Amino acid sequence: MAGGAGRWGRRTLLRRSALVLGGAALGSAATVESTWLADRRLPLAGGPASATLGNRRQDVGGGGVQVVWGVRAGAPLVALTFDDGPRPQWTPMVLDTLAEHRVPATFFLVGERARRHAALVRGRMAEHEVGNHSWAHHDLARMDAATVHDDLRRSHDAITAATGSAPRLLRPPWGHLGGAVLHAAARLDYRVVLWTLQMVESEFPHDPVGHARRIVADVRPGTILLGHDVGDERRLVALRGLPDMIAGLRARGYTFVTVSDLLRRAAGPGAAR
């Protein structure tokens, strides 16, 4: 009797264990399903995180998009870039300095500002390159692909009208990338350009020479250097030190090029890989 009770106890235990394990498996599947349904309610599928639009053919230009932070250059090349302009207080100062020192640069323009301040850049971009920095400097990584595309298209047209050059490069505000940004960039046949090194104005208050010295020391061949021609007073440290920065980099043997020129040279024969 005791043995039968023991066998019954073991059978009951095994059966109950199987039921528990089966329930756990079903629970796990239910959790996955509920998570998927919850995600579908979030702006993921077709939202900012999604790099595809629905189940139809993806209309994405050449079918791909390149994202660059810098290049492995075999020669001492550096690309100087400026974000957020144009603005009357600063952009002419930057353009005057670059013209004086015969330095080309790439300007990532905000479309709304390019339209409003077109006179600042009209006729002054022949030696430079323009890129798209969104219509109003909002966070593209929070928008769906259709909204990002419309934003960038509007900015594209305004920059083209103001400068006479159609942008082929995109730098999203703050460097924020999402799938929707990549999808829109592919549709517009843009390269996405981030940066290797950023100016650090807040570390050198009222010390333009010290800031320039720091940047000169940190640049490496193939660097894409981020500056701004819009902002608060502290950023003027970098712009006031721009002549020293240019002189210091040239003393180290560096040649200034636009971003597109940097990418072309890096991809050419003899470039380090």
Tab-separated table of N, CA and C in Angstrom, residues 198-218 233-238 240-241:
chain	number	residue	atom	x	y	z
A	198	GLN	N	34.925	66.556	-32.356
A	198	GLN	CA	34.088	67.737	-32.169
A	198	GLN	C	34.847	68.797	-31.378
A	199	MET	N	34.636	70.039	-31.760
A	199	MET	CA	35.243	71.127	-31.003
A	199	MET	C	34.684	71.136	-29.581
A	200	VAL	N	35.546	71.496	-28.632
A	200	VAL	CA	35.200	71.379	-27.209
A	200	VAL	C	35.289	72.755	-26.546
A	201	GLU	N	34.459	73.666	-27.026
A	201	GLU	CA	34.556	75.064	-26.610
A	201	GLU	C	34.415	75.252	-25.100
A	202	SER	N	33.519	74.492	-24.470
A	202	SER	CA	33.247	74.696	-23.038
A	202	SER	C	34.460	74.385	-22.156
A	203	GLU	N	35.410	73.624	-22.686
A	203	GLU	CA	36.605	73.304	-21.906
A	203	GLU	C	37.646	74.425	-21.944
A	204	PHE	N	37.436	75.424	-22.805
A	204	PHE	CA	38.424	76.495	-22.972
A	204	PHE	C	37.746	77.863	-22.969
A	205	PRO	N	37.067	78.212	-21.882
A	205	PRO	CA	36.401	79.507	-21.851
A	205	PRO	C	37.413	80.652	-21.979
A	206	HIS	N	37.130	81.552	-22.937
A	206	HIS	CA	37.961	82.734	-23.155
A	206	HIS	C	39.405	82.385	-23.528
A	207	ASP	N	39.608	81.213	-24.121
A	207	ASP	CA	40.968	80.796	-24.493
A	207	ASP	C	40.978	80.214	-25.907
A	208	PRO	N	40.800	81.056	-26.928
A	208	PRO	CA	40.769	80.559	-28.314
A	208	PRO	C	42.051	79.842	-28.719
A	209	VAL	N	43.194	80.350	-28.263
A	209	VAL	CA	44.472	79.742	-28.639
A	209	VAL	C	44.606	78.354	-28.013
A	210	GLY	N	44.200	78.225	-26.737
A	210	GLY	CA	44.263	76.927	-26.080
A	210	GLY	C	43.346	75.910	-26.743
A	211	HIS	N	42.154	76.345	-27.122
A	211	HIS	CA	41.231	75.449	-27.807
A	211	HIS	C	41.795	75.004	-29.142
A	212	ALA	N	42.351	75.939	-29.895
A	212	ALA	CA	42.936	75.596	-31.194
A	212	ALA	C	44.066	74.586	-31.024
A	213	ARG	N	44.884	74.790	-29.999
A	213	ARG	CA	46.007	73.877	-29.756
A	213	ARG	C	45.498	72.468	-29.445
A	214	ARG	N	44.416	72.372	-28.676
A	214	ARG	CA	43.852	71.066	-28.329
A	214	ARG	C	43.347	70.350	-29.579
A	215	ILE	N	42.617	71.056	-30.439
A	215	ILE	CA	42.081	70.422	-31.640
A	215	ILE	C	43.204	69.989	-32.576
A	216	VAL	N	44.189	70.845	-32.758
A	216	VAL	CA	45.318	70.511	-33.633
A	216	VAL	C	45.993	69.226	-33.161
A	217	ALA	N	46.143	69.060	-31.857
A	217	ALA	CA	46.799	67.872	-31.311
A	217	ALA	C	45.967	66.610	-31.501
A	218	ASP	N	44.632	66.745	-31.552
A	218	ASP	CA	43.755	65.573	-31.610
A	218	ASP	C	43.426	65.100	-33.024
A	233	GLU	N	27.491	82.201	-26.781
A	233	GLU	CA	28.750	82.948	-26.747
A	233	GLU	C	29.976	82.049	-26.604
A	234	ARG	N	29.862	80.963	-25.861
A	234	ARG	CA	31.047	80.129	-25.611
A	234	ARG	C	31.598	79.510	-26.888
A	235	ARG	N	30.722	79.285	-27.884
A	235	ARG	CA	31.196	78.679	-29.120
A	235	ARG	C	32.090	79.615	-29.926
A	236	LEU	N	32.039	80.899	-29.616
A	236	LEU	CA	32.900	81.836	-30.315
A	236	LEU	C	34.375	81.575	-30.031
A	237	VAL	N	34.670	80.855	-28.953
A	237	VAL	CA	36.054	80.484	-28.661
A	237	VAL	C	36.663	79.751	-29.847
A	238	ALA	N	35.917	78.798	-30.413
A	238	ALA	CA	36.423	78.020	-31.543
A	238	ALA	C	36.575	78.888	-32.782
A	240	ARG	N	36.932	82.201	-32.995
A	240	ARG	CA	38.008	83.183	-32.837
A	240	ARG	C	39.383	82.525	-32.931
A	241	GLY	N	39.436	81.239	-32.591
A	241	GLY	CA	40.700	80.512	-32.703
A	241	GLY	C	40.876	79.801	-34.020
